[in-house]
Coordinates of C-alpha atoms in Angstrom, one line a residue:
Chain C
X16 CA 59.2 31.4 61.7
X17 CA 61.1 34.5 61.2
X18 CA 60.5 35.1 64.6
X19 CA 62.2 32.3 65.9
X20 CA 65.0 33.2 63.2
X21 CA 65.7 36.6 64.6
X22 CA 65.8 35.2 68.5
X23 CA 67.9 32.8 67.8
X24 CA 70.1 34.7 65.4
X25 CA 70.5 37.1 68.5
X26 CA 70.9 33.9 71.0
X27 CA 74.0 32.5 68.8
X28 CA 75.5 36.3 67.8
X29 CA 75.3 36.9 71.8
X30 CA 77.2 33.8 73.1
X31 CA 79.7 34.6 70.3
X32 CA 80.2 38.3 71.8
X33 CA 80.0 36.5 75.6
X34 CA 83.3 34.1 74.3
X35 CA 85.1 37.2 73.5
X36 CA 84.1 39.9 75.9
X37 CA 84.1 37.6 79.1
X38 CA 87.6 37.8 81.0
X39 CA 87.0 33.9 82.9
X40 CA 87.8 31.6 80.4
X41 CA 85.0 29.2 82.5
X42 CA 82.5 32.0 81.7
X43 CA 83.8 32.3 78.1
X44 CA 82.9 28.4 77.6
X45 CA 79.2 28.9 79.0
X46 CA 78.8 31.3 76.3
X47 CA 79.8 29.1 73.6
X48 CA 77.4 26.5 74.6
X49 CA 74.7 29.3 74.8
X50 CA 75.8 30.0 71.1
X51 CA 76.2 26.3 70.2
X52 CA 72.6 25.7 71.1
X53 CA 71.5 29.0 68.9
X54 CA 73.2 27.6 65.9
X55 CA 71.7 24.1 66.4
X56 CA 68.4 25.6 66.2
X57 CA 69.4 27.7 63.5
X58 CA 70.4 24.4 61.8
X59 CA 67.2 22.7 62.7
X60 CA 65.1 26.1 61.0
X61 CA 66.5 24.7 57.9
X62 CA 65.9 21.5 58.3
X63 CA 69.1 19.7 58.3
X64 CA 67.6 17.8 61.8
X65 CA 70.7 15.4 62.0
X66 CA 73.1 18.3 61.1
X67 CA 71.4 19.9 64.5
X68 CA 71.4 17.4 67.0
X69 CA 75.2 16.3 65.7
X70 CA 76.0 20.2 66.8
X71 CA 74.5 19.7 70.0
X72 CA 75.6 16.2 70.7
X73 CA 79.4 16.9 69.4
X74 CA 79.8 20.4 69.9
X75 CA 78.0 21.5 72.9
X76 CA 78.1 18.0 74.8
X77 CA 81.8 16.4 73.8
X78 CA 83.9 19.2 72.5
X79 CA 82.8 21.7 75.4
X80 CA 83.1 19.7 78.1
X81 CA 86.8 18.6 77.0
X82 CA 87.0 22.8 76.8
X83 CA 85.4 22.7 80.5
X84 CA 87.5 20.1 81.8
X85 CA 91.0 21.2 80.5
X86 CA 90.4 25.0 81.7
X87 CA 89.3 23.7 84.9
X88 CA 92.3 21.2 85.1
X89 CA 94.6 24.3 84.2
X90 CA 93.9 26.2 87.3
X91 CA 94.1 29.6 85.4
X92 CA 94.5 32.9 87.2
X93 CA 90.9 34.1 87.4
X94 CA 91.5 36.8 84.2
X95 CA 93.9 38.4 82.0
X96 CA 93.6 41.5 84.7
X97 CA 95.8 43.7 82.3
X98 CA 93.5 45.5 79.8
X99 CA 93.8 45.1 75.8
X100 CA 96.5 46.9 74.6
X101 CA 95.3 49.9 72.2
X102 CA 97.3 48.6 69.2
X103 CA 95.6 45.2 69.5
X104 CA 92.5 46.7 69.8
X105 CA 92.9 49.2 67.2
X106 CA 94.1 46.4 64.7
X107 CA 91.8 44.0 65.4
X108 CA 88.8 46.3 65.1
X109 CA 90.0 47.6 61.9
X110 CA 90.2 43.8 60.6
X111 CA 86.6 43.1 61.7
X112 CA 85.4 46.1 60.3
X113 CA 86.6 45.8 57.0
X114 CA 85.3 41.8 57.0
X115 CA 82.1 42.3 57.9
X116 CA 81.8 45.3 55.0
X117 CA 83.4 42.4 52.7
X118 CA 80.8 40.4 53.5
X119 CA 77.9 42.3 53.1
X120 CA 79.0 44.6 50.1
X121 CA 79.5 40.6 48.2
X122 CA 76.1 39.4 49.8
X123 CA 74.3 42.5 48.9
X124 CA 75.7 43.3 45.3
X125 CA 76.0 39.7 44.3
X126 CA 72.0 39.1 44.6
X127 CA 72.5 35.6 45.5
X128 CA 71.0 36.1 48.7
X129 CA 67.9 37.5 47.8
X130 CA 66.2 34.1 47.7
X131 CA 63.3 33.3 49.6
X132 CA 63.4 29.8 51.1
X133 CA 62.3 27.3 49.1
X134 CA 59.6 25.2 49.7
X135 CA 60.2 21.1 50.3
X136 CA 57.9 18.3 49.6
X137 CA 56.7 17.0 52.5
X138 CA 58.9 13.5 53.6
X139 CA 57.3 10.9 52.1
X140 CA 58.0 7.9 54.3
X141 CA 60.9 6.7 56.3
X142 CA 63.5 6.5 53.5
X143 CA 63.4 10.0 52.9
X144 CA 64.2 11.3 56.0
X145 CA 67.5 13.7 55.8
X146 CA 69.1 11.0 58.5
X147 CA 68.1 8.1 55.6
X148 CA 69.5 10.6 52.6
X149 CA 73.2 11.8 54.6
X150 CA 73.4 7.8 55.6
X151 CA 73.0 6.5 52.0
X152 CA 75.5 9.0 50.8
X153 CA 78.0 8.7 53.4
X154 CA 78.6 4.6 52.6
X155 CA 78.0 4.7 48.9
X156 CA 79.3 7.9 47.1
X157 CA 81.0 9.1 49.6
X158 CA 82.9 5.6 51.7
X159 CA 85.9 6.5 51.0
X160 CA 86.3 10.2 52.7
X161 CA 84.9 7.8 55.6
X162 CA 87.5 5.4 55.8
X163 CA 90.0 8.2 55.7
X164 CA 88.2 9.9 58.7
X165 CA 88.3 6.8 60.7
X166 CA 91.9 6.6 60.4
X167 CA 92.3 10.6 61.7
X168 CA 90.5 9.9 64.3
X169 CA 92.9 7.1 65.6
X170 CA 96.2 9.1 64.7
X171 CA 94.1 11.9 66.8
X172 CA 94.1 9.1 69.6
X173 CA 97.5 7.9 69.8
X174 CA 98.9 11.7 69.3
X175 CA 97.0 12.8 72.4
X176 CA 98.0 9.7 74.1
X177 CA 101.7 10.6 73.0
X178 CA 101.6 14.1 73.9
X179 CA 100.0 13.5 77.2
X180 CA 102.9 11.3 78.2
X181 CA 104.7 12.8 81.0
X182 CA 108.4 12.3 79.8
X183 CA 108.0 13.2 76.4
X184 CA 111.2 13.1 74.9
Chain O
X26 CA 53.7 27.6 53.7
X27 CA 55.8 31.0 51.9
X28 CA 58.8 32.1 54.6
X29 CA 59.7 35.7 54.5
X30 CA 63.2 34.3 55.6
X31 CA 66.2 35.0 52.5
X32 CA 69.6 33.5 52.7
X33 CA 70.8 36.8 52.9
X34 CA 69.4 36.5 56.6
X35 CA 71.5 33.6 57.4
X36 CA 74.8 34.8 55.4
X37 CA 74.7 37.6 57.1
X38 CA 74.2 35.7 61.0
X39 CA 77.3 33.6 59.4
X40 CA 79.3 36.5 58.6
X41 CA 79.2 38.4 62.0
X42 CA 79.8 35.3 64.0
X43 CA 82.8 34.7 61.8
X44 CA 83.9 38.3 62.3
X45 CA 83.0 37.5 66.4
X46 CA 85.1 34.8 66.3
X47 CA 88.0 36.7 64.0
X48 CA 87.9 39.5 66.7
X49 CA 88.4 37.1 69.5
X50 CA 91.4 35.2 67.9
X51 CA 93.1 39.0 67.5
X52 CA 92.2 40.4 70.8
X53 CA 92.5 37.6 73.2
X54 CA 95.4 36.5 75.6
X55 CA 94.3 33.0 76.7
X56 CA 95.2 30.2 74.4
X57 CA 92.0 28.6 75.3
X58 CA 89.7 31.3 74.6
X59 CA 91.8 31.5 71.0
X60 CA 90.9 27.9 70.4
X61 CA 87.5 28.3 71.4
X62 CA 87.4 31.6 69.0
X63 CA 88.4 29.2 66.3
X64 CA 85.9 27.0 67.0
X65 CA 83.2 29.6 66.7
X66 CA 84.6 30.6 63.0
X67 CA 84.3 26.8 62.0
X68 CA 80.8 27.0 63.4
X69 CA 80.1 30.2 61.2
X70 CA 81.5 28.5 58.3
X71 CA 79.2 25.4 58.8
X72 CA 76.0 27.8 59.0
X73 CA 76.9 29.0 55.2
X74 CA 77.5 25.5 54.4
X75 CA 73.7 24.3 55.3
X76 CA 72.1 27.4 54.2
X77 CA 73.5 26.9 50.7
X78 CA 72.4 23.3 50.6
X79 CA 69.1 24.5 52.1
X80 CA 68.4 26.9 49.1
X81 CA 69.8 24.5 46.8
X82 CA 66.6 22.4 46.6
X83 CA 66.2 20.0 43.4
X84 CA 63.0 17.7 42.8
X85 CA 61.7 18.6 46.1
X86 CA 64.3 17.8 49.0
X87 CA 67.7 20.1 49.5
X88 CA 71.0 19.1 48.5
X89 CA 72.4 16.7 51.2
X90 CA 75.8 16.9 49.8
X91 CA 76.5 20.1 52.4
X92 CA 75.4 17.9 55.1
X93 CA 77.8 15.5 54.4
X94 CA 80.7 17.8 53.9
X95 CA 79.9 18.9 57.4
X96 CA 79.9 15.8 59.0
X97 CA 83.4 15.1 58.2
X98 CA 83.7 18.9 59.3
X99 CA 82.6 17.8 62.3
X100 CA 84.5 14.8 62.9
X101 CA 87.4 16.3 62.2
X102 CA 86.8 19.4 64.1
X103 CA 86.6 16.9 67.4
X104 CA 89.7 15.7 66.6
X105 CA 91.4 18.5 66.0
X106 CA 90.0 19.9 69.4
X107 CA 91.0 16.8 71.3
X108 CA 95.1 17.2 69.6
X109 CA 95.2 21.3 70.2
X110 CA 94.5 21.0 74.0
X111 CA 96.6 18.2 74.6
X112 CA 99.2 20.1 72.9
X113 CA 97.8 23.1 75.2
X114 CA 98.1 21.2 78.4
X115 CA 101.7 19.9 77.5
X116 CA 103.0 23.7 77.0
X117 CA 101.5 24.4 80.0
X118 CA 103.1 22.0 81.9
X119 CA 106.8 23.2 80.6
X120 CA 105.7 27.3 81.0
X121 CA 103.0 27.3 83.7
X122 CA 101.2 30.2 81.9
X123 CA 98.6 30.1 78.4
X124 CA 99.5 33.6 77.8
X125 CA 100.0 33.6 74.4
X126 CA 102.4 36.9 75.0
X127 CA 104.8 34.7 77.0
X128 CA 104.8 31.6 75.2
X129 CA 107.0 33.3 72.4
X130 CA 109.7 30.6 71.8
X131 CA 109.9 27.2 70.9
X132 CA 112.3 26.5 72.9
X133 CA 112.6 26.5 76.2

């Protein structure tokens, strides 16, 4: 188990360095599926199943092939053939730095995160699956966030319909 | 069955791939990677998200209230990612590059 943790810990934290470090953007998009798939097993470790194959459905499937296809249908120059400038590179490593101390000093001194992972009773049934539980949820407590989401995602529609019109005015 | 694993282990996966993600928005040229750097921080943030509801277990079964929130997370993520690169692909048709160190006006 923590095993499995620690490869795929190092399978998502690798395709996240890939996305950054690679100078083909094509290249850079194989990585974040490679880190995709490592988080959707992460998310399937703790058993949020749906939560998983939704990441690998959504994410890695639809969102990276509309990454894929848009790069591709670009035609960029091969890379950015200039190197990072220094300042850039300074900053930005001097940003990351000081997060990631952030983060750990909080995790670390806090003691939140010192809990083991608690056990859960074994499903009993088909209702209590975590699909049944995030299903009953979404169309009773929480309908109305729903609704609201159904509209964004026709605004999202019509704007990319709009703003891939070719006279846009 | 007794799991060595904390949620320190998983903060801590979350926090590096935000600060992966956070070092690709600052260092990178191409638009596209930038979007797909933002992606990865949204990703990060969604780890945290069902690790807390994972150690937040009551009567038995984790909170599912995380899951939820990152549905719509989700959702709107797709939309978001759909709008950005249509809005991507129409400044590249008026500039021909995706240099964000040429596209400095807003203007033509």
């Amino acid at each position: 188990m923590t095993f499995l943790f620690f490869i795929f810990a190092a399978l998502t934290l690798f395709g996240g360095i890939g996305v950054v470090v690679n100078r083909n953007p094509v290249t850079s998009a194989f990585s974040m599926i490679l880190s995709f798939l490592g988080l959707a097993a992460l998310f399937i470790q703790l058993n949020a199943y749906l939560v998983g194959v939704l990441q690998i459905l959504v994410y890695a499937g639809a969102i990276m092939v509309l990454f894929l296809f848009i790069i591709m249908l670009l035609d960029i120059p091969k890379a950015e053939n200039k190197r990072f400038p220094v300042f850039t590179l300074g900053a930005s490593v001097v940003v990351v730095v000081s997060f990631v101390t952030l983060v750990i000093a909080v995790i670390t001194k806090s003691g939140v995160g010192a809990a083991k992972l608690p056990a859960i009773e074994a499903q009993k049934g088909p209702g209590q699956s975590d699909v049944h539980q995030i299903g009953e949820l979404l169309f009773s407590t929480y309908w109305f966030p729903v609704q609201i989401v159904a509209v964004l995602l026709l605004v999202a529609t019509v704007g990319v319909v709009v703003l891939s019109k070719r006279e846009l005015k | 069955m007794e799991s060595a694993l904390t949620l320190d282990h998983f903060l801590i996966v979350s926090g590096f791939l935000f600060a992966i993600g956070l070092a690709g928005v600052l260092v990178r040229r191409n638009i596209i990677v930038i979007f797909m750097c933002l992606e990865l921080m949204l990703s990060a943030a969604n780890l945290t998200l069902v690790a807390f509801s994972r150690f937040n277990v009551h009567e038995g079964q984790p909170s599912y209230e995380g899951h939820v929130l990152l549905f719509f997370i989700i959702t709107v993520a797709a939309a978001e990612v759909a709008v950005g690169l249509a809005i991507i692909v129409a400044l590249y048709r008026s500039r021909e590059t995706t240099d964000v160190g040429k596209l400095n006006t807003m203007k033509n």
